[in-house]
PDB file of C-alpha atoms and ligand atoms in Angstrom:
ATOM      1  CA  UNK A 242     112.208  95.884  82.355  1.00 54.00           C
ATOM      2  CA  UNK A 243     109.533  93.236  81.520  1.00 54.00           C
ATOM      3  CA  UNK A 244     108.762  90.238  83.347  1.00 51.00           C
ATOM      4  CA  UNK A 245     110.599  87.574  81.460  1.00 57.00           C
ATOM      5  CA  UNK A 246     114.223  89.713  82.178  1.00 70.00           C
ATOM      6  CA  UNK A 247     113.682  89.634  85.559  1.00 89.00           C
ATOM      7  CA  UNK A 248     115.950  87.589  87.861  1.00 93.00           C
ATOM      8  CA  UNK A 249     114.916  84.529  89.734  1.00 95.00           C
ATOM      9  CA  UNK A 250     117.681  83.200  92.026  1.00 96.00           C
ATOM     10  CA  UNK A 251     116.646  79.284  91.845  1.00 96.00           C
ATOM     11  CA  UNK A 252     117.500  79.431  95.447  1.00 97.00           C
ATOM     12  CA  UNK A 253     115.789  81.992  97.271  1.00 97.00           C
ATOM     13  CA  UNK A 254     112.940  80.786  94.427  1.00 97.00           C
ATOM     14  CA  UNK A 255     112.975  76.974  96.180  1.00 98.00           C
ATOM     15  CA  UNK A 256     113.464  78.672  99.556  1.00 98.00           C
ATOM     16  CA  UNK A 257     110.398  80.498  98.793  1.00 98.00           C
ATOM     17  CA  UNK A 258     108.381  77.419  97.333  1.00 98.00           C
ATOM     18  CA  UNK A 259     109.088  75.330 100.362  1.00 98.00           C
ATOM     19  CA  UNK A 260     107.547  78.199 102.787  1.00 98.00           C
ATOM     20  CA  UNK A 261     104.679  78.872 101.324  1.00 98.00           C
ATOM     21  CA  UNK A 262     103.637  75.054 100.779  1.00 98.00           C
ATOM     22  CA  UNK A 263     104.545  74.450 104.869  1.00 98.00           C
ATOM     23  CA  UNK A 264     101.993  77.911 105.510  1.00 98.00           C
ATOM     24  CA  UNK A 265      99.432  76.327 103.205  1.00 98.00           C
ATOM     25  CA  UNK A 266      99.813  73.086 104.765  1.00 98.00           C
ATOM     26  CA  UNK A 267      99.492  74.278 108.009  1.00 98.00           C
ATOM     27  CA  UNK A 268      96.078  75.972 106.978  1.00 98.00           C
ATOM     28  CA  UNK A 269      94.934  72.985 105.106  1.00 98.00           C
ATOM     29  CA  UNK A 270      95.061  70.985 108.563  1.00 97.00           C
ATOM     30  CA  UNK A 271      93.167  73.533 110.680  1.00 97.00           C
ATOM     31  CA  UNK A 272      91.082  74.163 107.993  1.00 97.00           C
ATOM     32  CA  UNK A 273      90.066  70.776 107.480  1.00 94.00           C
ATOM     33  CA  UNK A 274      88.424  71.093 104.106  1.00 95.00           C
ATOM     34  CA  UNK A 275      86.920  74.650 104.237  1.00 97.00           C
ATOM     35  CA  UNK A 276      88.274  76.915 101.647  1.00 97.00           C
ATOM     36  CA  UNK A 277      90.626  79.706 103.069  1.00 98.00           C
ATOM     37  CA  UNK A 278      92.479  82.293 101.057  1.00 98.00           C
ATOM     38  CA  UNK A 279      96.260  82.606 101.650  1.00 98.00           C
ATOM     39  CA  UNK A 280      97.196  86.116 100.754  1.00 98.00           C
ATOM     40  CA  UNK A 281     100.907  86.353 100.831  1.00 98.00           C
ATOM     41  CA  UNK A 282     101.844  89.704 102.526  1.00 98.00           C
ATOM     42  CA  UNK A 283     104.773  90.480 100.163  1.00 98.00           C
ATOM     43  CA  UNK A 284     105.281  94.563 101.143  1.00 97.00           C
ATOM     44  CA  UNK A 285     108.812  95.807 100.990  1.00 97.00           C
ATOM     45  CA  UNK A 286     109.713  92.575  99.435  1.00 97.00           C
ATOM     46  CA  UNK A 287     110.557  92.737  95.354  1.00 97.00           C
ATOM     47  CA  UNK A 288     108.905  91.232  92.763  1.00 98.00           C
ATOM     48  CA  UNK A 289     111.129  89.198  91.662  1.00 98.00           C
ATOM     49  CA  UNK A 290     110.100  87.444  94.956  1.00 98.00           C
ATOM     50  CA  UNK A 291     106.590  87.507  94.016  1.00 98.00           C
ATOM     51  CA  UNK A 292     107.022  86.397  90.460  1.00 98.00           C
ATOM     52  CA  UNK A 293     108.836  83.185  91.852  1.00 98.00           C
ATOM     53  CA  UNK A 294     105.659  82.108  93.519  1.00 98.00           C
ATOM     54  CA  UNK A 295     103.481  83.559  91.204  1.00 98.00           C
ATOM     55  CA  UNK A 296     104.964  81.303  88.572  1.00 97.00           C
ATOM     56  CA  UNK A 297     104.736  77.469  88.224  1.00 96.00           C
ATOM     57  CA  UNK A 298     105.245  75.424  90.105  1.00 96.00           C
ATOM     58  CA  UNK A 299     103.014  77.332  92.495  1.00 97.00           C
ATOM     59  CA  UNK A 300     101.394  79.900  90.059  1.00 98.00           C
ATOM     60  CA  UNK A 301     100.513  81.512  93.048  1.00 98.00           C
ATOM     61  CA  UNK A 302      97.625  84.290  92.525  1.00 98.00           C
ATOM     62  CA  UNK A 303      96.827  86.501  95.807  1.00 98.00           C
ATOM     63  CA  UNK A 304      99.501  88.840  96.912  1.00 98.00           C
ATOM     64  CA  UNK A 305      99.154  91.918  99.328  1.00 98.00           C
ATOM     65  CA  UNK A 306     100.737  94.895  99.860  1.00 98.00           C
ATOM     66  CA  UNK A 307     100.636  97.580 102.100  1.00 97.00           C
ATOM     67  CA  UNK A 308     101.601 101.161 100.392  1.00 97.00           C
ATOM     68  CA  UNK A 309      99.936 102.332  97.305  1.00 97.00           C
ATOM     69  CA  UNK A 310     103.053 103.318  95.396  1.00 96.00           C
ATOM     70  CA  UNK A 311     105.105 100.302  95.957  1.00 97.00           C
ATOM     71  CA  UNK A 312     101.534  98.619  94.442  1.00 98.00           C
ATOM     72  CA  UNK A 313     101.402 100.558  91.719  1.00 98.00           C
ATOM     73  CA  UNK A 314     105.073  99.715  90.994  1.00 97.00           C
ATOM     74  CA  UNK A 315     104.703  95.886  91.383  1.00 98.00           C
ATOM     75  CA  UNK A 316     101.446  95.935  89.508  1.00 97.00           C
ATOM     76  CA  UNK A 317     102.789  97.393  86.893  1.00 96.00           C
ATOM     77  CA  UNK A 318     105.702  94.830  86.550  1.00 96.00           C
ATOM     78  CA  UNK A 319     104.332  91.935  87.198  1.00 97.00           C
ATOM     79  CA  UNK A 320     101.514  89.922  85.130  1.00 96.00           C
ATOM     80  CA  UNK A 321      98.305  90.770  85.206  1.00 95.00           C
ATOM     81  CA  UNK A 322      97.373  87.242  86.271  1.00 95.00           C
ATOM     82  CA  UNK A 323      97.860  88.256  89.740  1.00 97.00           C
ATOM     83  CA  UNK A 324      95.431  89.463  92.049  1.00 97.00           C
ATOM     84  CA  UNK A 325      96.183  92.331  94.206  1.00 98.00           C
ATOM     85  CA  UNK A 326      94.930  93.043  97.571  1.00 98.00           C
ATOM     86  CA  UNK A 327      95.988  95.986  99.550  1.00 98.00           C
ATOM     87  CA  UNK A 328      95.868  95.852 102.668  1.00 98.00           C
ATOM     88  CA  UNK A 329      97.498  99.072 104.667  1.00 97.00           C
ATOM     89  CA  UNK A 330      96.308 102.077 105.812  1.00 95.00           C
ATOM     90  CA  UNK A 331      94.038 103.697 103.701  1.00 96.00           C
ATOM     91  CA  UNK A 332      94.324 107.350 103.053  1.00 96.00           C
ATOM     92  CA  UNK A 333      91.474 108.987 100.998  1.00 96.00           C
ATOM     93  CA  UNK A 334      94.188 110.082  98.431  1.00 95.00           C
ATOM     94  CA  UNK A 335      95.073 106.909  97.533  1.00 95.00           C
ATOM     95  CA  UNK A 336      91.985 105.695  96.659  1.00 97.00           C
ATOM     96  CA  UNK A 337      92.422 107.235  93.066  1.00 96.00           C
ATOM     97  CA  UNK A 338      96.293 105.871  92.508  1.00 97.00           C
ATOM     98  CA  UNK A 339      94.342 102.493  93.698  1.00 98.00           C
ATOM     99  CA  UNK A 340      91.535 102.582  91.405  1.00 97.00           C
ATOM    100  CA  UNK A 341      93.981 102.400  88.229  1.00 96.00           C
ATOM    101  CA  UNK A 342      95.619  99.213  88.963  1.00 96.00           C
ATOM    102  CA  UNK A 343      92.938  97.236  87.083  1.00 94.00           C
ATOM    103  CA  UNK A 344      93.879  93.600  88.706  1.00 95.00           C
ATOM    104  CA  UNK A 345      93.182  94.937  91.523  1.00 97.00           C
ATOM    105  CA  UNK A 346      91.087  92.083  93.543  1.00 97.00           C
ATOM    106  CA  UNK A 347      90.412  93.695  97.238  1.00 98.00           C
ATOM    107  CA  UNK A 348      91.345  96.850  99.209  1.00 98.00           C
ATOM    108  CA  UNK A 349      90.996  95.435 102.807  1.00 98.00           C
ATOM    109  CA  UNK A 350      90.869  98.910 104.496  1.00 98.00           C
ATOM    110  CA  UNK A 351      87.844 100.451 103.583  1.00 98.00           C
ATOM    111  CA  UNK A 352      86.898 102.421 107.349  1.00 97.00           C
ATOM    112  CA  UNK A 353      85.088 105.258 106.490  1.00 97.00           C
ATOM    113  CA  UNK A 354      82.028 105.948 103.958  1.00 98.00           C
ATOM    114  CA  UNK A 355      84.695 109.202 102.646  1.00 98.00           C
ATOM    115  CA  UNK A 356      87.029 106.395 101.232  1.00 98.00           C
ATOM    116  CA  UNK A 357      84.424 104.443 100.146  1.00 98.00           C
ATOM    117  CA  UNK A 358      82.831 106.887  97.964  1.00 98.00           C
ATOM    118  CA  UNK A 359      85.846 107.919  96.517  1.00 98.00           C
ATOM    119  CA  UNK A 360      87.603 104.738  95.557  1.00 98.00           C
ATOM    120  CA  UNK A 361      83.777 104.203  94.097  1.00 98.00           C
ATOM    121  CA  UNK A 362      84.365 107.361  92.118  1.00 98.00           C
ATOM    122  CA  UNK A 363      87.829 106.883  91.003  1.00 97.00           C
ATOM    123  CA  UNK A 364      86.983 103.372  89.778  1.00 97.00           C
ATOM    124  CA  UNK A 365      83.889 104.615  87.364  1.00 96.00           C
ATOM    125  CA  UNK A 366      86.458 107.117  86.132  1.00 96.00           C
ATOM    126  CA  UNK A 367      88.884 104.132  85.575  1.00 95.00           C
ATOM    127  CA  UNK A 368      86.952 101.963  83.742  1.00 93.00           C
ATOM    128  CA  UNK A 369      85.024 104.604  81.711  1.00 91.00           C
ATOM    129  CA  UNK A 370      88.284 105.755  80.608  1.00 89.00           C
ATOM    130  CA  UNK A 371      89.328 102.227  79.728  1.00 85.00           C
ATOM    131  CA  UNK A 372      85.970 101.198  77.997  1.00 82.00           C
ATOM    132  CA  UNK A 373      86.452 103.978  75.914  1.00 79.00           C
ATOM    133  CA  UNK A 374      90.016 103.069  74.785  1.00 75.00           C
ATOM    134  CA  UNK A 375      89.015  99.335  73.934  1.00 65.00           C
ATOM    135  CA  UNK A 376      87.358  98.374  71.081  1.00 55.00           C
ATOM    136  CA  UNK A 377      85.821  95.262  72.506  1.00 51.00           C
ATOM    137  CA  UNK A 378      83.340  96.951  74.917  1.00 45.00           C
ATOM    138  CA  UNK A 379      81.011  93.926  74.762  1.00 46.00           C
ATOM    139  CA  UNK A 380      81.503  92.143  77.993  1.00 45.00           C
ATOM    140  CA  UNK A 381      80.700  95.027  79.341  1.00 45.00           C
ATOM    141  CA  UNK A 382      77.847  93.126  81.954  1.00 46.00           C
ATOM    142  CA  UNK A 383      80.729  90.996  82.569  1.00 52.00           C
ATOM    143  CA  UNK A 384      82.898  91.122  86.354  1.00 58.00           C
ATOM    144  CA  UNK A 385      86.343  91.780  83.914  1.00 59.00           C
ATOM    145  CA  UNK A 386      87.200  93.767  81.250  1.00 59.00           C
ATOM    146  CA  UNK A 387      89.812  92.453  78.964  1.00 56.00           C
ATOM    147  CA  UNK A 388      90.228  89.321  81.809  1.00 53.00           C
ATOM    148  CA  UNK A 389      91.022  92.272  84.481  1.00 65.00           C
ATOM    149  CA  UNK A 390      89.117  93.445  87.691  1.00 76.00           C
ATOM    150  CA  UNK A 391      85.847  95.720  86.770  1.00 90.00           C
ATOM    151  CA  UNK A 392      84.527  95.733  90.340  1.00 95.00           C
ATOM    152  CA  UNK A 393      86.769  96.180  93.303  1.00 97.00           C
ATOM    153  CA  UNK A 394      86.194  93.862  96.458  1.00 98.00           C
ATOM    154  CA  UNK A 395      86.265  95.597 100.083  1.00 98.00           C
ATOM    155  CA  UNK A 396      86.984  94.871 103.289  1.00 98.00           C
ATOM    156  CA  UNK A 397      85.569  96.943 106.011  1.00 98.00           C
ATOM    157  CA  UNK A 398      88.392  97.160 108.182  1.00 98.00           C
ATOM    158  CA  UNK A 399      87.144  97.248 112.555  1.00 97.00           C
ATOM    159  CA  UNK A 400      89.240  98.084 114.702  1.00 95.00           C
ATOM    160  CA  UNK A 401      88.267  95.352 117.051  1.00 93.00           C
ATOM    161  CA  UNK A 402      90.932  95.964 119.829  1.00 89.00           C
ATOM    162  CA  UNK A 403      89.990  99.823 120.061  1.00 89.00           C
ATOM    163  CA  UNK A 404      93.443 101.014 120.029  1.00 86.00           C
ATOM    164  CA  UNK A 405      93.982 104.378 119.009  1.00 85.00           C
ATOM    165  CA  UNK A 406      96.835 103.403 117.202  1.00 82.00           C
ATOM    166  CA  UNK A 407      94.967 101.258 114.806  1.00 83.00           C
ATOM    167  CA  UNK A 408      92.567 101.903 112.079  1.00 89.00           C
ATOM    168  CA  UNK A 409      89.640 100.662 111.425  1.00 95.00           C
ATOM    169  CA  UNK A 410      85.889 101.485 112.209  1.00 95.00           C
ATOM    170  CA  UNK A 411      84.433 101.235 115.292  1.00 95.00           C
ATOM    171  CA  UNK A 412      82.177  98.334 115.947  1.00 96.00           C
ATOM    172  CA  UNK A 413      78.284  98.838 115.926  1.00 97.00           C
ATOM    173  CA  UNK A 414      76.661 101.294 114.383  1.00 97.00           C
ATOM    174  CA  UNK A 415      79.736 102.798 112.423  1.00 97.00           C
ATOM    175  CA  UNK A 416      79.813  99.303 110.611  1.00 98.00           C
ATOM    176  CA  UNK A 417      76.732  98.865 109.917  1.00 98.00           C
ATOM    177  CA  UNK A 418      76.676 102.374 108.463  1.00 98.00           C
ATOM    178  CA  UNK A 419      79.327 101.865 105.814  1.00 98.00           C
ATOM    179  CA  UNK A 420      78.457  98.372 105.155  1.00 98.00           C
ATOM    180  CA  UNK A 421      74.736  99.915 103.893  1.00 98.00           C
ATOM    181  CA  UNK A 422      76.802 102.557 102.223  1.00 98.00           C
ATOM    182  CA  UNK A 423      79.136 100.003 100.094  1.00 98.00           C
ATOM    183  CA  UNK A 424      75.670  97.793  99.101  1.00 97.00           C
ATOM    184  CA  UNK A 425      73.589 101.008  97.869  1.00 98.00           C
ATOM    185  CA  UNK A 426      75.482 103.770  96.887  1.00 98.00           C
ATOM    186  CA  UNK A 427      78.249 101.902  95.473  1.00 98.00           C
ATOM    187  CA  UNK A 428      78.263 100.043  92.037  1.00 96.00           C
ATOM    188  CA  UNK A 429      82.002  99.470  91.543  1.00 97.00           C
ATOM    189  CA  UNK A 430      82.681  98.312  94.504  1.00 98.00           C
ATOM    190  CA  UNK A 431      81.400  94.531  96.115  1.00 97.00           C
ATOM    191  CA  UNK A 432      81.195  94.229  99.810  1.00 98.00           C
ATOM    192  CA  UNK A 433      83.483  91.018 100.388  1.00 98.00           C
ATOM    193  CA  UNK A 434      83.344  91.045 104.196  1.00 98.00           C
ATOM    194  CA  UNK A 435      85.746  92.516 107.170  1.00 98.00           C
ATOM    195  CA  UNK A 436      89.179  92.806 108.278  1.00 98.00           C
ATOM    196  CA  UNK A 437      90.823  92.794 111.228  1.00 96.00           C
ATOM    197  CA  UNK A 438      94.305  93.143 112.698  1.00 93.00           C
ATOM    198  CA  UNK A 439      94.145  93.011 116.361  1.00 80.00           C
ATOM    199  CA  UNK A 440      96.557  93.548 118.844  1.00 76.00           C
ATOM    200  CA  UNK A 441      99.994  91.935 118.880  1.00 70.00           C
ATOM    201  CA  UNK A 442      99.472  90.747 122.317  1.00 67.00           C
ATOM    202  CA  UNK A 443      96.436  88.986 121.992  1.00 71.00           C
ATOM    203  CA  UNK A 444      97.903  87.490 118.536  1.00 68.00           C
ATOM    204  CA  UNK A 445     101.385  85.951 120.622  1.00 68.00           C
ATOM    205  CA  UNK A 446      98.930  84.556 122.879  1.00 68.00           C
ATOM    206  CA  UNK A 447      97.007  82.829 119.816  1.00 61.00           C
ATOM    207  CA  UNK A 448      97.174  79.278 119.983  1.00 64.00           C
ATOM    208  CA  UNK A 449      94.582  76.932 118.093  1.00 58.00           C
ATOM    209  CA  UNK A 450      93.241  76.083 121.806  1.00 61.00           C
ATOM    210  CA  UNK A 451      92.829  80.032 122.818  1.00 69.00           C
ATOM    211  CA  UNK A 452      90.531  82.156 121.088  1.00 80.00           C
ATOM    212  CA  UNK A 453      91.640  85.526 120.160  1.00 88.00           C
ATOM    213  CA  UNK A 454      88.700  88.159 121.524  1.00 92.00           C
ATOM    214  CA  UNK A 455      89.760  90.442 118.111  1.00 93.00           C
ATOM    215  CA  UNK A 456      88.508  87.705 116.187  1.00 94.00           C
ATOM    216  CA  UNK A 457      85.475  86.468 118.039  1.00 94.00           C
ATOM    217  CA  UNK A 458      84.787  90.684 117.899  1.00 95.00           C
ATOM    218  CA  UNK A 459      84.838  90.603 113.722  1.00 97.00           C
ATOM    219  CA  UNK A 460      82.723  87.598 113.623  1.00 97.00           C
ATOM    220  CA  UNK A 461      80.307  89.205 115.871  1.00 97.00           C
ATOM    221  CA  UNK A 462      80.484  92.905 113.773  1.00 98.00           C
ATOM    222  CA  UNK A 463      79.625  90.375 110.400  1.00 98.00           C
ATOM    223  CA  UNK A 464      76.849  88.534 112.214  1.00 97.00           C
ATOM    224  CA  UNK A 465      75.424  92.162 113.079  1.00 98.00           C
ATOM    225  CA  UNK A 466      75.892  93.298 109.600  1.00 98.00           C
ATOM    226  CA  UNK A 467      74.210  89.799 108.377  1.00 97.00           C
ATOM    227  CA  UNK A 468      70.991  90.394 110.821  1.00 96.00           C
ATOM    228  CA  UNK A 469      70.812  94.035 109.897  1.00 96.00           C
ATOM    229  CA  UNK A 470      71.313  94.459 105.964  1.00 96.00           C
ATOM    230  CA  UNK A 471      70.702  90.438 105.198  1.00 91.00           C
ATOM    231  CA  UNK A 472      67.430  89.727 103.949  1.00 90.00           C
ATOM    232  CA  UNK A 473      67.431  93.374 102.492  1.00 92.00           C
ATOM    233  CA  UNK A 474      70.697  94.048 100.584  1.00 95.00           C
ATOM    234  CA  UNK A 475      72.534  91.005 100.596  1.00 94.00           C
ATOM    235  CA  UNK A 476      70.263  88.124  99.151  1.00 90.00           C
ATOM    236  CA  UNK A 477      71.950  85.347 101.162  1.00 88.00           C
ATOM    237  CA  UNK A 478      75.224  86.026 100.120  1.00 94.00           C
ATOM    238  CA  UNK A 479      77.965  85.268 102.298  1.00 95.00           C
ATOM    239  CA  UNK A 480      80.569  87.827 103.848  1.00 97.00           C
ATOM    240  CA  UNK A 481      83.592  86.405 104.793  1.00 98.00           C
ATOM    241  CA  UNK A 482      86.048  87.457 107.447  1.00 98.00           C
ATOM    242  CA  UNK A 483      90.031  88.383 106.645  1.00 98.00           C
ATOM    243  CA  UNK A 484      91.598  87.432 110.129  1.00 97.00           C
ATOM    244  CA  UNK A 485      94.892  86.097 110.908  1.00 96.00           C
ATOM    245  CA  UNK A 486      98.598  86.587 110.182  1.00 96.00           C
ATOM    246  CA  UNK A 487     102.027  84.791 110.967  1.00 96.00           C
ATOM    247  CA  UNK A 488     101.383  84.933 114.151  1.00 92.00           C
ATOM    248  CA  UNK A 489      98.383  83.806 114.860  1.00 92.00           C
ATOM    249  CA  UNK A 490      96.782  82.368 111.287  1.00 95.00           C
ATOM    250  CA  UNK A 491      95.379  78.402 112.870  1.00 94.00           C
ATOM    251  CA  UNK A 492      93.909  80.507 115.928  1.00 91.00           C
ATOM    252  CA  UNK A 493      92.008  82.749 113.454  1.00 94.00           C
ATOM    253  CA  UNK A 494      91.501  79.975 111.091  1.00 96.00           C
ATOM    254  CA  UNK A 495      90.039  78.227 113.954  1.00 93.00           C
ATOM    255  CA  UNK A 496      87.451  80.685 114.703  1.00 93.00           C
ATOM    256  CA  UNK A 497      86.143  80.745 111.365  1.00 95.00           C
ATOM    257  CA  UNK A 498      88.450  83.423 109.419  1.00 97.00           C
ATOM    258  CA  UNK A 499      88.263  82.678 105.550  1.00 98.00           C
ATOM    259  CA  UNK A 500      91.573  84.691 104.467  1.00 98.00           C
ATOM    260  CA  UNK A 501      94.773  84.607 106.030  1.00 98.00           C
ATOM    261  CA  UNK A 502      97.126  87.443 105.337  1.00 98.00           C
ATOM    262  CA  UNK A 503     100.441  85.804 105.758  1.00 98.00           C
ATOM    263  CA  UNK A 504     104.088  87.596 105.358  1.00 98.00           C
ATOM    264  CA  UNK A 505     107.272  86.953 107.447  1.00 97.00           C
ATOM    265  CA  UNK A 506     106.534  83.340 108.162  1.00 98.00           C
ATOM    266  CA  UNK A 507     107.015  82.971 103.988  1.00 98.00           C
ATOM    267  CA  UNK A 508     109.204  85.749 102.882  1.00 98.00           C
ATOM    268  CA  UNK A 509     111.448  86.181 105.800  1.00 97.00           C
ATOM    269  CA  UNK A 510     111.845  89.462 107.694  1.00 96.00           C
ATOM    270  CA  UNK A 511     111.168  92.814 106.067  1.00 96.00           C
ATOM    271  CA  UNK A 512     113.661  95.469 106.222  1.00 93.00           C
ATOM    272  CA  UNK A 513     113.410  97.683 108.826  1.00 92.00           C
ATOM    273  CA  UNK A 514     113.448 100.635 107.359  1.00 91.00           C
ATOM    274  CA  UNK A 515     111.129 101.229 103.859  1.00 90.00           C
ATOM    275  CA  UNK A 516     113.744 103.647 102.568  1.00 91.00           C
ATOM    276  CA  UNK A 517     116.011  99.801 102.372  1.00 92.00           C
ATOM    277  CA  UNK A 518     112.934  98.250 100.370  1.00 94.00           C
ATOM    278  CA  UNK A 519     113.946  97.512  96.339  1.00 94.00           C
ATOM    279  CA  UNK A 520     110.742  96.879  94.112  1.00 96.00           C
ATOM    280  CA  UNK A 521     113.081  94.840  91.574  1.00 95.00           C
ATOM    281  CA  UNK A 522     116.631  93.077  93.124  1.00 92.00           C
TER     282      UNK A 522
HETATM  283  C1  LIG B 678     102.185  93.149 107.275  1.00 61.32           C
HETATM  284  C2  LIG B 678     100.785  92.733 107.408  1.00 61.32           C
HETATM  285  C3  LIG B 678     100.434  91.377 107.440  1.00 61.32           C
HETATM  286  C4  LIG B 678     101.455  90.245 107.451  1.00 61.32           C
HETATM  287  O1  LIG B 678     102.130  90.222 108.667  1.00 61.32           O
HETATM  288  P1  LIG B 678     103.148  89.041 109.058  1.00 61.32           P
HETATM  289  O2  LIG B 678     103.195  89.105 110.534  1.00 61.32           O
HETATM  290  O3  LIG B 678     104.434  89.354 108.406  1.00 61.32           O
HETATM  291  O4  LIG B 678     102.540  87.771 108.578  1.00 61.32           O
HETATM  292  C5  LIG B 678      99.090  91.054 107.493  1.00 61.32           C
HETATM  293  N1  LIG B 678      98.124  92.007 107.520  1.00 61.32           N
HETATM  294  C6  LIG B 678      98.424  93.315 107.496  1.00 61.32           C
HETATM  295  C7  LIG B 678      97.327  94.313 107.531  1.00 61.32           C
HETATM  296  C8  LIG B 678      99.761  93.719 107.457  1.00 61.32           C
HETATM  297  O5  LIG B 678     100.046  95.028 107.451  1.00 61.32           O
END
């Protein structure tokens, strides 16, 4: 099936439309003129749901997802336009399935300097593979190839509220560790900034006027990272933080966040089980 046969019920597309532009609004007036990235947490959700927003009026461009297969899928249905973010839990064997998808914009779960490395590997192999495929290997000093993805942005994902059922590294030294890792030892791969989830009860408790400790904890973990590896690695570039979901989005916004990874509150609720999940209705 291609892209152009696939079914957009003008509906559930306007139903869609009208919940993403209320999400953006709402971070547009928290915001209050600072740029923050709305990545629309689409997992278990099919593409023809993502094509509707990815296509105009909207046109759409960051979409996440959480499992590497159901990315691959997706990725491999949908234009190349879009940019991909995956943001679940990271296993070290998916870092090669990853490293193929070449719009591939951010994997937000980078926690160990094993993963690192090998999505780092995987991605040479990718692109030395494709380079040698394509005839037009001239932008090769370029960020794309063929207008996709060379590099891959990370995310070093903390696990700020130190449950053990949550990934992530811990703060301190752990973070600082991997972040040094990411700016020396790995060429494919740009260190974006950090990712947090946090615990659901903290994120309930969210408001605008109550500030989340998981949050304040990432923005402390990228200050540390800025006074440690700054003036050497990082040239005064910025790392940004990837805070805040349905629940708690204007809080994180708030306190600084610079991507918002945003699901329910625009596609409705997920099925429960994965098994019920179609990648194409
Ligand atoms: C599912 C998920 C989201 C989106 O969650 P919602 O509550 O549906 O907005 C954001 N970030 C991560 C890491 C997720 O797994």
């Amino acid at each position: 099936m291609s892209e152009s046969q696939m079914k957009i019920d003008s509906a559930r597309a306007n139903a869609l439309i009208s919940q993403l532009q209320e999400v953006q609004q709402r971070i547009s007036t928290v915001a209050k003129g600072r740029p923050v990235r709305l990545v629309a947490v689409s997992k278990l959700k099919p593409a023809n749901d993502i094509q509707a927003l990815h296509q105009p009026p909207l046109s759409h461009t960051h979409f996440g997802e959480n499992y590497a297969q159901e990315l691959t899928q997706k990725a491999a249905l949908l234009p190349s336009s879009i940019q991909w973010h995956f943001i679940g839990g990271l296993q070290t064997t998916h870092c090669k399935t990853l490293a193929k998808i070449p719009n591939l914009f951010v994997v937000s779960s980078i926690d160990s300097i094993k993963k690192a490395s090998r999505l780092n590997k995987s991605r040479g192999e990718f692109l030395h593979e494709a380079s040698s495929t394509s005839s037009s290997s001239s932008s090769s000093s370029s960020a794309t190839i063929n207008g996709e993805n060379k590099i891959i942005n990370v995310h070093i994902q903390v696990n700020t509220s130190g449950e053990e059922s949550k990934s992530g590294c811990s703060p301190g030294t752990e973070v600082v560790d991997l972040a040094r890792h990411i700016l020396t030892e790995c060429p494919h791969l740009r260190l974006l900034g950090f990712m947090t989830i946090g615990a659901i009860a903290r994120s309930v408790a969210t408001t605008p006027e109550t500030e989340n400790e998981d949050f304040i904890a990432l923005k402390d973990q990228r200050d540390l990272v800025v006074k440690e590896l700054g003036d050497e690695l990082l040239g005064g570039r910025e790392l940004e933080l990837s805070m805040g979901m349905s629940e708690d989005f204007e809080g994180a916004i708030a306190l600084g966040s610079s991507e918002v990874r945003v699901g329910s509150t625009i596609f409705g609720t997920r099925p429960a089980n994965r098994a019920d999940a179609k990648i194409v209705e």
